[in-house]
Amino acid sequence: MQIAQVRGTVVSTHKEPSLRGAKLLLLQFIDADGRLLPKYEVAADWIGAGVDEWVLVSRGSAARQIDGNQSRPLDALVVGIIDTVSVDNRNLYSKREQDRSSFP
Amino acid sequence: MQIAQVRGTVVSTHKEPSLRGAKLLLLQFIDADGRLLPKYEVAADWIGAGVDEWVLVSRGSAARQIDGNQSRPLDALVVGIIDTVSVDNRNLYSKREQDRSSFP
Amino acid sequence: MQIAQVRGTVVSTHKEPSLRGAKLLLLQFIDADGRLLPKYEVAADWIGAGVDEWVLVSRGSAARQIDGNQSRPLDALVVGIIDTVSVDNRNLYSKREQDRSSFP
Amino acid sequence: MQIAQVRGTVVSTHKEPSLRGAKLLLLQFIDADGRLLPKYEVAADWIGAGVDEWVLVSRGSAARQIDGNQSRPLDALVVGIIDTVSVDNRNLYSKREQDRSSFP
Amino acid sequence: MQIAQVRGTVVSTHKEPSLRGAKLLLLQFIDADGRLLPKYEVAADWIGAGVDEWVLVSRGSAARQIDGNQSRPLDALVVGIIDTVSVDNRNLYSKREQDRSSFP
């Protein structure tokens, strides 16, 4: 999986019928130092990730391994909202601190 | 999925028999700032996307998750025509504005 | 799919038994402006593409979606010989013109 | 598979239900000269790899080819802890020497 | 498939049980001009490729399309030892000449 930040949404009304009801998020990838990369993925989200949150995204056939997705033409899925990323025993990211800095 | 703009078509008469009738579009990828990238994909299209429109493209086995495609040797599919792309709560792209600027 | 030009062949006598009889072409990728890229793929070919021709190549599990290939360890397949590539309503490539320029 | 070093962990409490109990490691890729690359993967680990160890990581549908993972939306898996990497008949990496140098 | 040269081996004793007995080779990729690229893959090998030989490597689910591999978490497989690579009707590589130059 890759680490990505939710940056926005993509809306498509004229689409494959099996994709109706799918919420599509624009995710920007984050490198192992916590910086945004010039690379993104549009992924389906059923767990309710919000803008600015860090998430884990699975790509390829993994995106269809949840109930309801098996026959959808999806190649990317938000599989988790990240609480913490630890590298070399220090916190690279912590959702709680992020929230605190947002609501000082 | 990736965001791409329809740039043209590819015609092949001598091809795998299962691909007969498939419309193949040349899609150029677009980055998260809305700029064209030097990267493309030739994808099957059954939803009728037109030149210049922005579309969502699924790659890999996802391209075969629609009726009729299951046994076709396809690795890319147009899954939706994009209405809007929103990044950081502002519109990066809006099909309606695009049309308006085309027909002033 | 990607657009590629047939550049040559790869011969392997000591190989996985299921690959016996498979013709393996060396394909060099072509960008959306019609230029050769420093990127290639060795792909199986059952439709008889010849050197210099432009072809469509499918990668990944798509390469096994034709009769006889289902259990072969292949990840790339020539799925069509290209007649024309049109970008922005002009011809980027036309097999007929290519032939004409070869036999003036 | 790629060679990677375990650098840390990713914790997500709000995630796809099928991922409960999965330990997710942050792996940084290593090139063929033994140097860290600016590229990572978050992979599930059931064999107990520890920080700093070199591991083999499989990506794509391979990540779901072990008992219990078949229906999990995973696209990367730690498949082995590396003992030695030999290139041109010399040792590029040896876990034993690594340990020795850590505990002199 | 990609063309690669066998550079070495990777040994892992603590690994997924289904990988026991699998021989893992370190393969360095070769470009269409015959030069080594700074890119490698660790692939399973059941056909007995030796150091310095040029091989064809299949990646993704293709690596599991041979007897015994179906349920192994593998994403890369040596599928053939290369005899010759011909580009533009000249030999880019010939195993026989390679051997001759090794034993003059």
Short mmCIF file of C-alpha atoms in Angstrom, two decimals:
data_model
loop_
_atom_site.label_atom_id
_atom_site.label_comp_id
_atom_site.label_asym_id
_atom_site.label_seq_id
_atom_site.Cartn_x
_atom_site.Cartn_y
_atom_site.Cartn_z
CA MET A 1 0.00 0.00 0.00
CA GLN A 2 1.00 3.60 -0.40
CA ILE A 3 0.46 6.50 2.00
CA ALA A 4 -1.57 9.35 0.55
CA GLN A 5 -3.38 12.50 1.62
CA VAL A 6 -6.99 13.15 0.67
CA ARG A 7 -6.94 16.26 -1.51
CA GLY A 8 -10.37 16.35 -3.10
CA THR A 9 -13.12 14.54 -4.97
CA VAL A 10 -13.94 13.52 -8.52
CA VAL A 11 -17.57 13.54 -9.69
CA SER A 12 -18.75 11.58 -12.72
CA THR A 13 -22.43 11.12 -13.52
CA HIS A 14 -21.96 9.39 -16.87
CA LYS A 15 -20.04 6.27 -15.83
CA GLU A 16 -20.03 2.48 -15.77
CA PRO A 17 -23.36 1.51 -14.11
CA SER A 18 -21.62 -0.66 -11.48
CA LEU A 19 -19.81 2.42 -10.16
CA ARG A 20 -23.03 4.18 -9.13
CA GLY A 21 -22.87 5.20 -5.50
CA ALA A 22 -19.10 4.92 -5.30
CA LYS A 23 -17.41 7.92 -3.68
CA LEU A 24 -14.22 8.77 -5.56
CA LEU A 25 -11.44 10.62 -3.74
CA LEU A 26 -8.40 12.32 -5.24
CA LEU A 27 -5.43 11.12 -3.21
CA GLN A 28 -1.97 12.66 -3.45
CA PHE A 29 0.93 10.34 -2.60
CA ILE A 30 3.29 11.05 0.28
CA ASP A 31 6.94 9.97 0.40
CA ALA A 32 8.73 8.25 3.30
CA ASP A 33 9.77 11.67 4.66
CA GLY A 34 6.15 12.87 4.85
CA ARG A 35 6.28 15.18 1.81
CA LEU A 36 3.63 15.36 -0.92
CA LEU A 37 4.72 13.81 -4.23
CA PRO A 38 3.56 14.95 -7.70
CA LYS A 39 1.63 11.69 -8.05
CA TYR A 40 -1.98 10.91 -7.33
CA GLU A 41 -4.62 8.22 -7.55
CA VAL A 42 -8.40 8.45 -7.76
CA ALA A 43 -9.65 5.77 -5.36
CA ALA A 44 -13.02 4.50 -4.18
CA ASP A 45 -13.73 5.16 -0.51
CA TRP A 46 -16.29 3.35 1.64
CA ILE A 47 -14.79 4.12 5.03
CA GLY A 48 -15.42 7.85 5.03
CA ALA A 49 -12.01 9.51 4.78
CA GLY A 50 -12.06 13.32 4.89
CA VAL A 51 -10.02 16.03 3.17
CA ASP A 52 -6.45 16.37 4.55
CA GLU A 53 -6.49 12.98 6.29
CA TRP A 54 -3.70 10.52 5.58
CA VAL A 55 -4.91 7.19 4.25
CA LEU A 56 -3.61 3.85 3.00
CA VAL A 57 -4.45 3.06 -0.61
CA SER A 58 -4.35 -0.39 -2.21
CA ARG A 59 -4.04 -0.65 -5.96
CA GLY A 60 -4.72 -3.28 -8.58
CA SER A 61 -7.03 -6.24 -8.03
CA ALA A 62 -6.75 -5.61 -4.25
CA ALA A 63 -9.27 -2.79 -4.76
CA ARG A 64 -11.97 -5.36 -5.51
CA GLN A 65 -11.44 -7.59 -2.44
CA ILE A 66 -14.27 -6.12 -0.37
CA ASP A 67 -17.98 -6.96 -0.41
CA GLY A 68 -19.77 -5.19 -3.23
CA ASN A 69 -16.62 -4.31 -5.17
CA GLN A 70 -15.91 -7.72 -6.70
CA SER A 71 -17.29 -6.87 -10.14
CA ARG A 72 -16.60 -3.14 -10.23
CA PRO A 73 -13.95 -1.83 -12.66
CA LEU A 74 -11.91 -0.29 -9.82
CA ASP A 75 -8.12 -0.35 -9.48
CA ALA A 76 -7.66 1.71 -6.29
CA LEU A 77 -9.30 1.67 -2.85
CA VAL A 78 -8.90 3.55 0.42
CA VAL A 79 -8.34 0.70 2.93
CA GLY A 80 -7.63 2.65 6.11
CA ILE A 81 -7.40 6.09 7.72
CA ILE A 82 -3.91 6.39 9.21
CA ASP A 83 -3.46 7.15 12.93
CA THR A 84 0.33 7.10 13.06
CA VAL A 85 3.34 6.48 10.82
CA SER A 86 6.53 5.65 12.74
CA VAL A 87 9.93 5.61 11.02
CA ASP A 88 13.14 4.77 12.94
CA ASN A 89 11.14 4.84 16.19
CA ARG A 90 10.02 8.45 15.76
CA ASN A 91 6.58 9.67 14.69
CA LEU A 92 6.52 10.82 11.08
CA TYR A 93 2.78 11.51 11.32
CA SER A 94 0.16 11.44 14.02
CA LYS A 95 -3.48 12.15 13.24
CA ARG A 96 -4.12 13.40 16.79
CA GLU A 97 -1.36 16.04 16.61
CA GLN A 98 -2.60 16.99 13.16
CA ASP A 99 -6.06 17.63 14.60
CA ARG A 100 -4.63 19.59 17.51
CA SER A 101 -2.68 21.85 15.20
CA SER A 102 -5.83 22.37 13.16
CA PHE A 103 -7.91 23.34 16.23
CA PRO A 104 -5.47 25.23 18.46
CA MET B 1 -7.90 5.44 -11.42
CA GLN B 2 -6.10 8.16 -13.27
CA ILE B 3 -7.54 11.33 -14.82
CA ALA B 4 -6.94 11.63 -18.56
CA GLN B 5 -8.07 13.67 -21.53
CA VAL B 6 -9.36 12.04 -24.71
CA ARG B 7 -6.90 12.99 -27.44
CA GLY B 8 -7.74 10.67 -30.31
CA THR B 9 -8.42 7.16 -31.54
CA VAL B 10 -6.48 4.06 -32.53
CA VAL B 11 -7.76 1.86 -35.36
CA SER B 12 -6.67 -1.75 -35.80
CA THR B 13 -8.41 -4.11 -38.22
CA HIS B 14 -6.01 -7.03 -37.81
CA LYS B 15 -6.43 -7.80 -34.09
CA GLU B 16 -7.41 -10.42 -31.54
CA PRO B 17 -10.91 -11.57 -32.61
CA SER B 18 -12.40 -10.86 -29.16
CA LEU B 19 -11.55 -7.16 -29.57
CA ARG B 20 -13.82 -6.72 -32.61
CA GLY B 21 -16.22 -3.87 -32.03
CA ALA B 22 -14.17 -2.34 -29.23
CA LYS B 23 -13.63 1.42 -29.58
CA LEU B 24 -10.08 2.30 -28.61
CA LEU B 25 -9.31 5.82 -27.39
CA LEU B 26 -5.94 7.47 -26.98
CA LEU B 27 -5.97 9.06 -23.52
CA GLN B 28 -3.33 11.49 -22.29
CA PHE B 29 -2.81 11.60 -18.53
CA ILE B 30 -3.40 14.75 -16.49
CA ASP B 31 -1.56 15.61 -13.27
CA ALA B 32 -3.11 16.81 -10.01
CA ASP B 33 -2.67 20.44 -11.17
CA GLY B 34 -4.68 19.85 -14.33
CA ARG B 35 -1.74 19.78 -16.76
CA LEU B 36 -1.22 17.23 -19.52
CA LEU B 37 1.56 14.72 -18.80
CA PRO B 38 3.77 13.06 -21.45
CA LYS B 39 2.09 9.74 -20.68
CA TYR B 40 -0.83 8.04 -22.37
CA GLU B 41 -2.92 4.91 -22.41
CA VAL B 42 -4.98 3.33 -25.17
CA ALA B 43 -8.22 2.28 -23.47
CA ALA B 44 -11.45 0.63 -24.50
CA ASP B 45 -14.51 2.87 -24.27
CA TRP B 46 -18.14 1.75 -24.12
CA ILE B 47 -19.62 4.85 -22.54
CA GLY B 48 -19.07 7.20 -25.46
CA ALA B 49 -16.41 9.68 -24.35
CA GLY B 50 -15.57 12.39 -26.90
CA VAL B 51 -12.38 14.19 -27.88
CA ASP B 52 -11.16 16.74 -25.26
CA GLU B 53 -13.36 15.34 -22.48
CA TRP B 54 -11.75 14.41 -19.18
CA VAL B 55 -12.30 10.79 -18.19
CA LEU B 56 -11.40 8.30 -15.47
CA VAL B 57 -9.37 5.33 -16.65
CA SER B 58 -8.96 2.04 -14.77
CA ARG B 59 -5.99 -0.16 -15.57
CA GLY B 60 -5.07 -3.79 -15.10
CA SER B 61 -7.61 -6.53 -14.50
CA ALA B 62 -10.15 -3.82 -13.54
CA ALA B 63 -10.58 -3.22 -17.28
CA ARG B 64 -12.29 -6.59 -17.62
CA GLN B 65 -14.85 -6.18 -14.80
CA ILE B 66 -17.75 -5.19 -17.04
CA ASP B 67 -20.17 -7.37 -19.00
CA GLY B 68 -18.67 -8.51 -22.27
CA ASN B 69 -15.08 -7.64 -21.35
CA GLN B 70 -14.35 -10.61 -19.08
CA SER B 71 -12.36 -12.57 -21.66
CA ARG B 72 -10.95 -9.73 -23.71
CA PRO B 73 -7.18 -9.06 -23.56
CA LEU B 74 -7.71 -5.48 -22.33
CA ASP B 75 -5.70 -3.70 -19.64
CA ALA B 76 -7.32 -0.24 -19.70
CA LEU B 77 -10.94 0.99 -19.69
CA VAL B 78 -12.72 4.35 -19.65
CA VAL B 79 -14.97 4.02 -16.58
CA GLY B 80 -16.48 7.50 -16.40
CA ILE B 81 -16.70 10.93 -18.02
CA ILE B 82 -15.67 13.49 -15.43
CA ASP B 83 -18.02 16.33 -14.44
CA THR B 84 -15.85 17.99 -11.81
CA VAL B 85 -12.50 17.57 -10.09
CA SER B 86 -12.24 19.44 -6.77
CA VAL B 87 -8.90 19.91 -5.00
CA ASP B 88 -8.63 21.77 -1.66
CA ASN B 89 -12.30 22.81 -2.04
CA ARG B 90 -11.74 24.64 -5.33
CA ASN B 91 -12.68 23.41 -8.80
CA LEU B 92 -9.70 22.12 -10.77
CA TYR B 93 -11.97 21.15 -13.66
CA SER B 94 -15.60 21.52 -14.53
CA LYS B 95 -17.04 20.01 -17.70
CA ARG B 96 -19.82 22.62 -17.84
CA GLU B 97 -17.36 25.56 -17.79
CA GLN B 98 -15.28 23.74 -20.38
CA ASP B 99 -18.32 23.55 -22.67
CA ARG B 100 -19.22 27.17 -22.05
CA SER B 101 -15.72 28.31 -23.00
CA SER B 102 -16.00 26.20 -26.16
CA PHE B 103 -19.37 27.76 -27.14
CA PRO B 104 -19.12 31.40 -26.04
CA MET C 1 -2.65 -0.67 -23.97
CA GLN C 2 0.51 0.95 -25.17
CA ILE C 3 1.60 1.67 -28.73
CA ALA C 4 4.87 0.00 -29.70
CA GLN C 5 6.96 -0.75 -32.77
CA VAL C 6 8.19 -4.26 -33.54
CA ARG C 7 11.97 -4.10 -33.40
CA GLY C 8 13.05 -7.74 -33.31
CA THR C 9 12.71 -11.19 -31.81
CA VAL C 10 13.85 -13.08 -28.74
CA VAL C 11 14.67 -16.80 -29.02
CA SER C 12 14.76 -19.09 -26.01
CA THR C 13 14.96 -22.87 -26.37
CA HIS C 14 15.35 -23.65 -22.66
CA LYS C 15 12.10 -22.24 -21.26
CA GLU C 16 8.91 -23.05 -19.36
CA PRO C 17 7.33 -25.97 -21.27
CA SER C 18 4.00 -24.14 -21.68
CA LEU C 19 5.75 -21.42 -23.70
CA ARG C 20 6.78 -23.81 -26.49
CA GLY C 21 5.62 -22.52 -29.83
CA ALA C 22 5.13 -18.97 -28.60
CA LYS C 23 6.66 -16.32 -30.86
CA LEU C 24 8.27 -13.61 -28.75
CA LEU C 25 8.69 -10.13 -30.21
CA LEU C 26 10.82 -7.29 -28.91
CA LEU C 27 8.57 -4.21 -28.92
CA GLN C 28 9.84 -0.68 -28.37
CA PHE C 29 7.32 1.77 -26.90
CA ILE C 30 6.22 4.87 -28.76
CA ASP C 31 5.10 8.10 -27.10
CA ALA C 32 2.00 10.15 -27.92
CA ASP C 33 4.04 12.23 -30.41
CA GLY C 34 5.09 9.14 -32.36
CA ARG C 35 8.69 8.96 -31.10
CA LEU C 36 10.46 5.82 -29.91
CA LEU C 37 10.94 5.67 -26.13
CA PRO C 38 13.86 3.93 -24.35
CA LYS C 39 11.43 1.33 -23.04
CA TYR C 40 10.53 -2.07 -24.40
CA GLU C 41 8.53 -5.19 -23.72
CA VAL C 42 8.99 -8.74 -24.91
CA ALA C 43 5.49 -9.89 -25.86
CA ALA C 44 3.91 -13.04 -27.26
CA ASP C 45 2.45 -12.64 -30.75
CA TRP C 46 -0.13 -14.90 -32.40
CA ILE C 47 -1.44 -12.45 -34.97
CA GLY C 48 1.71 -12.23 -37.09
CA ALA C 49 3.09 -8.72 -36.61
CA GLY C 50 6.18 -7.92 -38.65
CA VAL C 51 9.31 -5.86 -38.02
CA ASP C 52 8.69 -2.06 -38.08
CA GLU C 53 4.91 -2.39 -37.75
CA TRP C 54 3.13 -0.47 -35.00
CA VAL C 55 1.16 -2.67 -32.64
CA LEU C 56 -0.98 -2.48 -29.52
CA VAL C 57 0.40 -4.36 -26.52
CA SER C 58 -1.60 -5.42 -23.46
CA ARG C 59 0.24 -6.13 -20.25
CA GLY C 60 -0.45 -8.02 -17.04
CA SER C 61 -3.14 -10.68 -16.74
CA ALA C 62 -4.72 -9.32 -19.96
CA ALA C 63 -1.99 -11.22 -21.83
CA ARG C 64 -3.61 -14.51 -20.82
CA GLN C 65 -7.18 -13.70 -21.94
CA ILE C 66 -6.99 -15.54 -25.27
CA ASP C 67 -7.51 -19.21 -26.04
CA GLY C 68 -4.42 -21.25 -25.30
CA ASN C 69 -2.72 -18.59 -23.18
CA GLN C 70 -4.75 -19.04 -19.98
CA SER C 71 -2.08 -21.03 -18.13
CA ARG C 72 1.04 -19.61 -19.74
CA PRO C 73 3.37 -17.44 -17.61
CA LEU C 74 2.99 -14.46 -19.97
CA ASP C 75 2.62 -10.82 -18.96
CA ALA C 76 2.55 -9.13 -22.39
CA LEU C 77 0.67 -9.80 -25.64
CA VAL C 78 0.40 -8.19 -29.06
CA VAL C 79 -3.37 -7.64 -29.40
CA GLY C 80 -3.53 -5.73 -32.70
CA ILE C 81 -1.58 -4.36 -35.65
CA ILE C 82 -2.30 -0.63 -35.85
CA ASP C 83 -3.75 0.90 -39.03
CA THR C 84 -4.01 4.50 -37.85
CA VAL C 85 -3.42 6.63 -34.77
CA SER C 86 -5.29 9.94 -34.80
CA VAL C 87 -4.52 12.71 -32.30
CA ASP C 88 -6.43 16.03 -32.33
CA ASN C 89 -8.09 14.98 -35.61
CA ARG C 90 -4.80 14.61 -37.49
CA ASN C 91 -3.05 11.37 -38.41
CA LEU C 92 -0.09 10.63 -36.15
CA TYR C 93 0.51 7.32 -37.93
CA SER C 94 -0.94 5.51 -40.91
CA LYS C 95 0.23 2.05 -41.87
CA ARG C 96 -0.71 2.63 -45.53
CA GLU C 97 1.45 5.76 -45.82
CA GLN C 98 4.23 3.92 -44.04
CA ASP C 99 4.06 1.19 -46.70
CA ARG C 100 3.91 3.73 -49.51
CA SER C 101 7.01 5.49 -48.23
CA SER C 102 8.73 2.11 -48.05
CA PHE C 103 7.84 1.23 -51.69
CA PRO C 104 7.97 4.56 -53.56
CA MET D 1 10.12 -9.44 -5.50
CA GLN D 2 12.02 -6.42 -4.32
CA ILE D 3 14.55 -6.13 -1.51
CA ALA D 4 13.56 -3.67 1.20
CA GLN D 5 14.55 -2.64 4.70
CA VAL D 6 12.01 -2.44 7.51
CA ARG D 7 11.90 1.20 8.56
CA GLY D 8 8.80 1.49 10.70
CA THR D 9 5.11 0.78 11.18
CA VAL D 10 1.78 2.23 10.09
CA VAL D 11 -1.18 2.13 12.50
CA SER D 12 -4.77 2.48 11.31
CA THR D 13 -7.72 1.78 13.59
CA HIS D 14 -10.44 2.93 11.19
CA LYS D 15 -9.92 0.53 8.26
CA GLU D 16 -11.51 -2.17 6.13
CA PRO D 17 -12.80 -4.79 8.62
CA SER D 18 -10.92 -7.63 6.90
CA LEU D 19 -7.62 -5.91 7.69
CA ARG D 20 -8.12 -6.17 11.47
CA GLY D 21 -5.14 -7.85 13.07
CA ALA D 22 -2.85 -7.23 10.12
CA LYS D 23 0.55 -5.79 11.06
CA LEU D 24 1.58 -3.15 8.54
CA LEU D 25 5.26 -2.37 8.05
CA LEU D 26 6.82 0.58 6.26
CA LEU D 27 9.48 -0.88 3.95
CA GLN D 28 12.05 1.23 2.13
CA PHE D 29 13.39 -0.25 -1.12
CA ILE D 30 17.05 -1.08 -1.61
CA ASP D 31 18.85 -1.02 -4.96
CA ALA D 32 21.15 -3.70 -6.38
CA ASP D 33 24.16 -1.97 -4.78
CA GLY D 34 22.63 -2.14 -1.31
CA ARG D 35 21.64 1.53 -1.03
CA LEU D 36 18.29 2.82 0.23
CA LEU D 37 16.04 4.21 -2.52
CA PRO D 38 13.50 7.04 -2.08
CA LYS D 39 10.72 4.52 -2.60
CA TYR D 40 8.67 2.57 -0.08
CA GLU D 41 5.78 0.19 0.31
CA VAL D 42 3.47 -0.45 3.25
CA ALA D 43 3.18 -4.24 3.43
CA ALA D 44 1.40 -6.75 5.63
CA ASP D 45 3.73 -8.93 7.69
CA TRP D 46 2.87 -12.26 9.29
CA ILE D 47 6.38 -13.64 9.65
CA GLY D 48 7.61 -11.16 12.26
CA ALA D 49 10.21 -8.98 10.54
CA GLY D 50 11.88 -6.41 12.79
CA VAL D 51 13.11 -2.85 12.23
CA ASP D 52 16.34 -2.64 10.16
CA GLU D 53 16.03 -6.18 8.80
CA TRP D 54 16.18 -6.74 5.06
CA VAL D 55 13.12 -8.48 3.66
CA LEU D 56 11.63 -9.66 0.39
CA VAL D 57 8.35 -8.01 -0.56
CA SER D 58 5.86 -9.34 -3.13
CA ARG D 59 3.41 -6.94 -4.69
CA GLY D 60 0.10 -7.20 -6.50
CA SER D 61 -2.18 -10.22 -6.26
CA ALA D 62 0.80 -12.23 -4.92
CA ALA D 63 0.15 -10.54 -1.57
CA ARG D 64 -3.08 -12.51 -1.22
CA GLN D 65 -1.66 -16.00 -1.93
CA ILE D 66 -1.34 -17.06 1.71
CA ASP D 67 -3.96 -18.54 4.04
CA GLY D 68 -6.17 -15.87 5.52
CA ASN D 69 -5.20 -13.17 3.03
CA GLN D 70 -7.27 -14.37 0.06
CA SER D 71 -10.06 -11.81 0.50
CA ARG D 72 -8.10 -8.96 2.06
CA PRO D 73 -7.58 -5.76 0.04
CA LEU D 74 -3.78 -6.07 0.27
CA ASP D 75 -1.30 -5.38 -2.52
CA ALA D 76 2.01 -5.96 -0.70
CA LEU D 77 3.32 -8.70 1.61
CA VAL D 78 6.58 -9.48 3.41
CA VAL D 79 7.38 -13.00 2.14
CA GLY D 80 10.80 -13.59 3.72
CA ILE D 81 13.50 -12.20 6.00
CA ILE D 82 16.73 -12.11 4.01
CA ASP D 83 19.83 -13.96 5.26
CA THR D 84 22.17 -13.14 2.40
CA VAL D 85 22.22 -11.33 -0.93
CA SER D 86 25.06 -12.39 -3.23
CA VAL D 87 25.95 -10.43 -6.36
CA ASP D 88 28.81 -11.49 -8.68
CA ASN D 89 29.82 -14.11 -6.10
CA ARG D 90 30.42 -11.59 -3.32
CA ASN D 91 28.14 -10.88 -0.36
CA LEU D 92 26.16 -7.66 -0.79
CA TYR D 93 24.37 -8.28 2.51
CA SER D 94 24.57 -10.79 5.29
CA LYS D 95 22.16 -10.68 8.22
CA ARG D 96 24.72 -12.34 10.51
CA GLU D 97 27.40 -9.70 9.85
CA GLN D 98 24.75 -7.02 10.24
CA ASP D 99 23.98 -8.38 13.72
CA ARG D 100 27.66 -8.65 14.57
CA SER D 101 28.28 -5.06 13.56
CA SER D 102 25.29 -4.03 15.68
CA PHE D 103 26.60 -5.87 18.77
CA PRO D 104 30.39 -5.51 18.55
CA MET E 1 8.48 -9.88 -20.30
CA GLN E 2 11.70 -8.08 -19.64
CA ILE E 3 15.25 -9.12 -20.51
CA ALA E 4 17.53 -9.45 -17.50
CA GLN E 5 20.93 -10.83 -16.57
CA VAL E 6 21.38 -13.20 -13.63
CA ARG E 7 23.59 -11.37 -11.13
CA GLY E 8 23.28 -13.41 -7.95
CA THR E 9 21.08 -15.11 -5.41
CA VAL E 10 18.97 -14.20 -2.40
CA VAL E 11 18.75 -16.61 0.54
CA SER E 12 15.95 -16.46 3.10
CA THR E 13 15.41 -19.22 5.63
CA HIS E 14 12.64 -17.50 7.61
CA LYS E 15 9.96 -17.10 4.92
CA GLU E 16 6.40 -17.95 3.91
CA PRO E 17 6.18 -21.77 4.19
CA SER E 18 4.93 -22.13 0.59
CA LEU E 19 8.20 -20.64 -0.68
CA ARG E 20 10.33 -23.47 0.75
CA GLY E 21 12.49 -24.97 -1.97
CA ALA E 22 12.13 -21.99 -4.28
CA LYS E 23 15.44 -20.77 -5.75
CA LEU E 24 15.48 -16.97 -5.81
CA LEU E 25 17.71 -15.19 -8.31
CA LEU E 26 18.70 -11.54 -8.36
CA LEU E 27 18.12 -10.35 -11.94
CA GLN E 28 19.35 -7.03 -13.28
CA PHE E 29 17.33 -5.55 -16.14
CA ILE E 30 18.84 -4.91 -19.56
CA ASP E 31 17.71 -2.17 -21.95
CA ALA E 32 16.97 -2.54 -25.66
CA ASP E 33 20.60 -1.64 -26.44
CA GLY E 34 21.95 -4.46 -24.30
CA ARG E 35 23.11 -2.32 -21.37
CA LEU E 36 22.51 -3.08 -17.70
CA LEU E 37 19.90 -0.83 -16.07
CA PRO E 38 19.89 0.23 -12.39
CA LYS E 39 16.79 -1.89 -11.85
CA TYR E 40 16.42 -5.44 -10.63
CA GLU E 41 13.91 -8.09 -9.67
CA VAL E 42 14.21 -11.07 -7.37
CA ALA E 43 12.53 -13.91 -9.25
CA ALA E 44 11.86 -17.59 -8.65
CA ASP E 45 13.72 -19.93 -11.00
CA TRP E 46 12.84 -23.53 -11.75
CA ILE E 47 14.62 -23.88 -15.08
CA GLY E 48 18.18 -23.57 -13.76
CA ALA E 49 19.52 -20.25 -15.04
CA GLY E 50 23.14 -19.54 -14.13
CA VAL E 51 25.05 -16.38 -13.22
CA ASP E 52 25.69 -14.03 -16.19
CA GLU E 53 23.06 -15.69 -18.42
CA TRP E 54 20.39 -13.54 -20.02
CA VAL E 55 16.86 -14.58 -19.14
CA LEU E 56 13.25 -13.59 -19.71
CA VAL E 57 11.34 -12.60 -16.59
CA SER E 58 7.56 -12.46 -16.26
CA ARG E 59 6.04 -10.33 -13.53
CA GLY E 60 2.73 -10.13 -11.72
CA SER E 61 0.21 -12.96 -11.66
CA ALA E 62 2.05 -14.52 -14.64
CA ALA E 63 4.64 -15.75 -12.13
CA ARG E 64 2.08 -18.16 -10.69
CA GLN E 65 0.97 -19.78 -13.98
CA ILE E 66 3.16 -22.88 -13.69
CA ASP E 67 2.51 -26.12 -11.81
CA GLY E 68 3.31 -25.79 -8.13
CA ASN E 69 3.39 -21.99 -8.11
CA GLN E 70 -0.37 -21.34 -8.16
CA SER E 71 -0.66 -20.55 -4.45
CA ARG E 72 2.79 -19.14 -3.82
CA PRO E 73 3.13 -15.40 -3.02
CA LEU E 74 5.43 -14.83 -6.02
CA ASP E 75 5.35 -11.86 -8.38
CA ALA E 76 8.32 -12.66 -10.64
CA LEU E 77 9.48 -15.78 -12.48
CA VAL E 78 12.32 -16.73 -14.82
CA VAL E 79 10.44 -18.16 -17.82
CA GLY E 80 13.30 -18.77 -20.27
CA ILE E 81 17.06 -18.66 -20.79
CA ILE E 82 17.71 -16.47 -23.82
CA ASP E 83 19.63 -17.83 -26.84
CA THR E 84 19.47 -14.74 -29.04
CA VAL E 85 18.03 -11.25 -29.11
CA SER E 86 17.74 -9.74 -32.59
CA VAL E 87 17.02 -6.05 -33.14
CA ASP E 88 16.72 -4.54 -36.65
CA ASN E 89 17.95 -7.85 -38.09
CA ARG E 90 21.26 -7.78 -36.22
CA ASN E 91 22.19 -9.84 -33.16
CA LEU E 92 22.07 -7.80 -29.96
CA TYR E 93 22.95 -10.88 -27.92
CA SER E 94 23.89 -14.45 -28.63
CA LYS E 95 24.45 -16.93 -25.81
CA ARG E 96 26.82 -19.01 -27.98
CA GLU E 97 29.13 -16.06 -28.72
CA GLN E 98 28.98 -15.11 -25.06
CA ASP E 99 30.23 -18.59 -24.17
CA ARG E 100 32.91 -18.47 -26.86
CA SER E 101 34.21 -15.15 -25.57
CA SER E 102 34.29 -16.65 -22.08
CA PHE E 103 36.30 -19.68 -23.25
CA PRO E 104 38.61 -18.32 -25.98
#
